[in-house]
Amino acid sequence: MNEDKDKEQSIADLPVETTTASNDLRRRQQAYDYTKSVLLGQQVKTTLSDGRNLTGKLICIDRLKNMILTFVKEERLIDPSDYKYRVNDHDDDNVNDNDDNSVPDDGILRKKKVVRFISQAMIPGSQLVKVEIAKSKLKEDSDGVASWGKNMK
């Protein structure tokens, strides 16, 4: 009988550690619900610490911020000195193979944008610098919840 009274204690009667733990649990659940209803399945653009940009559909994320994207477009800039070519100012596709030390007439070394497509990519959370969601892809109802995420429980 005494045990039943103990179970019926209100949150105000619980020690501070217990209420803090319950608040943390509530915040985690809210973050999970938000991720599930709004972010999963959306087109996201990630910037990595090495300068690459990966754009794709978010299908998985874990507590360490590791992400899995599908239908990924990878964009990166190649430094001409790394790949031993110089880009002429007038034609971006003009490559000087004659002399590795030659510099274009204007003296400016240009970085070349390289794009490739990948079916899936796993991005370590430690490499993430920035994650952006495509605003045009997120169509919200009046209550602020993505329409496709309402029935996902």
GROMACS .gro file of C-alpha atoms in nm:
model
  153
    1MET     CA    1   0.000   0.000   0.000
    2ASN     CA    2   0.283   0.234   0.084
    3GLU     CA    3   0.445   0.157  -0.254
    4ASP     CA    4   0.133   0.278  -0.439
    5LYS     CA    5   0.153   0.615  -0.265
    6ASP     CA    6   0.518   0.648  -0.368
    7LYS     CA    7   0.430   0.583  -0.733
    8GLU     CA    8   0.163   0.854  -0.726
    9GLN     CA    9   0.408   1.133  -0.641
   10SER     CA   10   0.389   1.437  -0.865
   11ILE     CA   11   0.684   1.565  -1.064
   12ALA     CA   12   0.717   1.859  -0.823
   13ASP     CA   13   0.784   1.615  -0.538
   14LEU     CA   14   1.062   1.437  -0.730
   15PRO     CA   15   1.427   1.528  -0.680
   16VAL     CA   16   1.586   1.776  -0.921
   17GLU     CA   17   1.790   1.501  -1.092
   18THR     CA   18   1.471   1.313  -1.186
   19THR     CA   19   1.296   1.619  -1.331
   20THR     CA   20   1.609   1.710  -1.527
   21ALA     CA   21   1.625   1.358  -1.668
   22SER     CA   22   1.258   1.375  -1.762
   23ASN     CA   23   1.314   1.713  -1.936
   24ASP     CA   24   1.607   1.567  -2.129
   25LEU     CA   25   1.397   1.272  -2.233
   26ARG     CA   26   1.115   1.504  -2.343
   27ARG     CA   27   1.358   1.719  -2.546
   28ARG     CA   28   1.506   1.411  -2.713
   29GLN     CA   29   1.160   1.289  -2.806
   30GLN     CA   30   1.069   1.630  -2.951
   31ALA     CA   31   1.391   1.635  -3.155
   32TYR     CA   32   1.319   1.283  -3.281
   33ASP     CA   33   0.962   1.373  -3.376
   34TYR     CA   34   1.077   1.689  -3.557
   35THR     CA   35   1.345   1.500  -3.748
   36LYS     CA   36   1.103   1.226  -3.845
   37SER     CA   37   0.823   1.457  -3.955
   38VAL     CA   38   1.016   1.739  -4.121
   39LEU     CA   39   1.373   1.648  -4.217
   40LEU     CA   40   1.367   1.286  -4.333
   41GLY     CA   41   1.307   1.257  -4.704
   42GLN     CA   42   1.397   1.620  -4.771
   43GLN     CA   43   1.659   1.753  -5.010
   44VAL     CA   44   1.956   1.875  -4.804
   45LYS     CA   45   2.284   2.041  -4.894
   46THR     CA   46   2.580   1.963  -4.671
   47THR     CA   47   2.915   2.137  -4.658
   48LEU     CA   48   3.208   1.925  -4.542
   49SER     CA   49   3.526   2.032  -4.366
   50ASP     CA   50   3.733   1.963  -4.681
   51GLY     CA   51   3.522   2.209  -4.886
   52ARG     CA   52   3.303   1.962  -5.074
   53ASN     CA   53   2.928   2.017  -5.107
   54LEU     CA   54   2.698   1.715  -5.113
   55THR     CA   55   2.333   1.758  -5.209
   56GLY     CA   56   2.089   1.470  -5.176
   57LYS     CA   57   1.784   1.321  -5.009
   58LEU     CA   58   1.827   1.263  -4.634
   59ILE     CA   59   1.727   0.909  -4.540
   60CYS     CA   60   1.912   0.851  -4.212
   61ILE     CA   61   2.078   1.040  -3.928
   62ASP     CA   62   2.207   0.914  -3.594
   63ARG     CA   63   2.294   1.071  -3.260
   64LEU     CA   64   2.652   1.140  -3.375
   65LYS     CA   65   2.518   1.340  -3.672
   66ASN     CA   66   2.632   1.078  -3.923
   67MET     CA   67   2.406   1.113  -4.226
   68ILE     CA   68   2.312   0.894  -4.519
   69LEU     CA   69   2.201   1.067  -4.838
   70THR     CA   70   2.067   0.914  -5.160
   71PHE     CA   71   2.077   1.054  -5.514
   72VAL     CA   72   2.382   1.259  -5.419
   73LYS     CA   73   2.545   1.533  -5.625
   74GLU     CA   74   2.901   1.605  -5.511
   75GLU     CA   75   3.058   1.938  -5.600
   76ARG     CA   76   3.418   2.031  -5.529
   77LEU     CA   77   3.674   2.281  -5.648
   78ILE     CA   78   4.004   2.147  -5.775
   79ASP     CA   79   4.311   2.358  -5.713
   80PRO     CA   80   4.512   2.380  -6.037
   81SER     CA   81   4.845   2.339  -5.857
   82ASP     CA   82   4.731   2.005  -5.716
   83TYR     CA   83   4.646   1.862  -6.058
   84LYS     CA   84   4.917   2.043  -6.254
   85TYR     CA   85   4.704   2.233  -6.500
   86ARG     CA   86   4.646   2.600  -6.550
   87VAL     CA   87   4.317   2.746  -6.666
   88ASN     CA   88   4.314   3.027  -6.919
   89ASP     CA   89   4.091   3.326  -6.840
   90HIS     CA   90   3.910   3.313  -7.177
   91ASP     CA   91   3.823   2.943  -7.188
   92ASP     CA   92   3.755   2.741  -6.872
   93ASP     CA   93   3.816   2.413  -7.055
   94ASN     CA   94   4.154   2.518  -7.196
   95VAL     CA   95   4.428   2.319  -7.025
   96ASN     CA   96   4.795   2.400  -7.075
   97ASP     CA   97   4.986   2.072  -7.093
   98ASN     CA   98   5.300   2.224  -7.243
   99ASP     CA   99   5.464   2.345  -6.925
  100ASP     CA  100   5.366   2.255  -6.570
  101ASN     CA  101   5.504   2.584  -6.442
  102SER     CA  102   5.331   2.807  -6.696
  103VAL     CA  103   5.085   3.068  -6.573
  104PRO     CA  104   4.799   3.221  -6.778
  105ASP     CA  105   4.854   3.568  -6.923
  106ASP     CA  106   4.660   3.736  -6.643
  107GLY     CA  107   4.859   3.545  -6.378
  108ILE     CA  108   4.548   3.416  -6.200
  109LEU     CA  109   4.515   3.050  -6.110
  110ARG     CA  110   4.153   2.936  -6.135
  111LYS     CA  111   3.988   2.654  -5.947
  112LYS     CA  112   3.781   2.418  -6.156
  113LYS     CA  113   3.443   2.294  -6.034
  114VAL     CA  114   3.409   1.916  -6.060
  115VAL     CA  115   3.068   1.749  -6.023
  116ARG     CA  116   2.989   1.381  -5.986
  117PHE     CA  117   2.677   1.185  -5.898
  118ILE     CA  118   2.668   0.910  -5.636
  119SER     CA  119   2.380   0.674  -5.557
  120GLN     CA  120   2.440   0.690  -5.179
  121ALA     CA  121   2.682   0.866  -4.948
  122MET     CA  122   2.753   0.822  -4.578
  123ILE     CA  123   2.873   1.148  -4.428
  124PRO     CA  124   3.053   1.131  -4.092
  125GLY     CA  125   2.917   1.385  -3.845
  126SER     CA  126   3.272   1.489  -3.758
  127GLN     CA  127   3.318   1.615  -4.117
  128LEU     CA  128   2.999   1.827  -4.126
  129VAL     CA  129   3.037   2.204  -4.126
  130LYS     CA  130   2.689   2.308  -4.239
  131VAL     CA  131   2.360   2.139  -4.331
  132GLU     CA  132   2.091   2.327  -4.524
  133ILE     CA  133   1.742   2.213  -4.618
  134ALA     CA  134   1.593   2.318  -4.951
  135LYS     CA  135   1.325   2.573  -4.862
  136SER     CA  136   1.123   2.516  -5.179
  137LYS     CA  137   1.101   2.144  -5.101
  138LEU     CA  138   0.950   2.201  -4.757
  139LYS     CA  139   0.580   2.270  -4.814
  140GLU     CA  140   0.415   2.338  -4.483
  141ASP     CA  141   0.052   2.337  -4.385
  142SER     CA  142  -0.097   2.608  -4.169
  143ASP     CA  143   0.006   2.423  -3.851
  144GLY     CA  144   0.373   2.415  -3.959
  145VAL     CA  145   0.406   2.040  -4.011
  146ALA     CA  146   0.516   1.898  -4.343
  147SER     CA  147   0.211   1.744  -4.509
  148TRP     CA  148   0.377   1.412  -4.589
  149GLY     CA  149   0.495   1.369  -4.227
  150LYS     CA  150   0.157   1.387  -4.053
  151ASN     CA  151   0.069   1.020  -4.081
  152MET     CA  152   0.415   0.889  -3.995
  153LYS     CA  153   0.390   0.750  -3.641
   0.00000   0.00000   0.00000
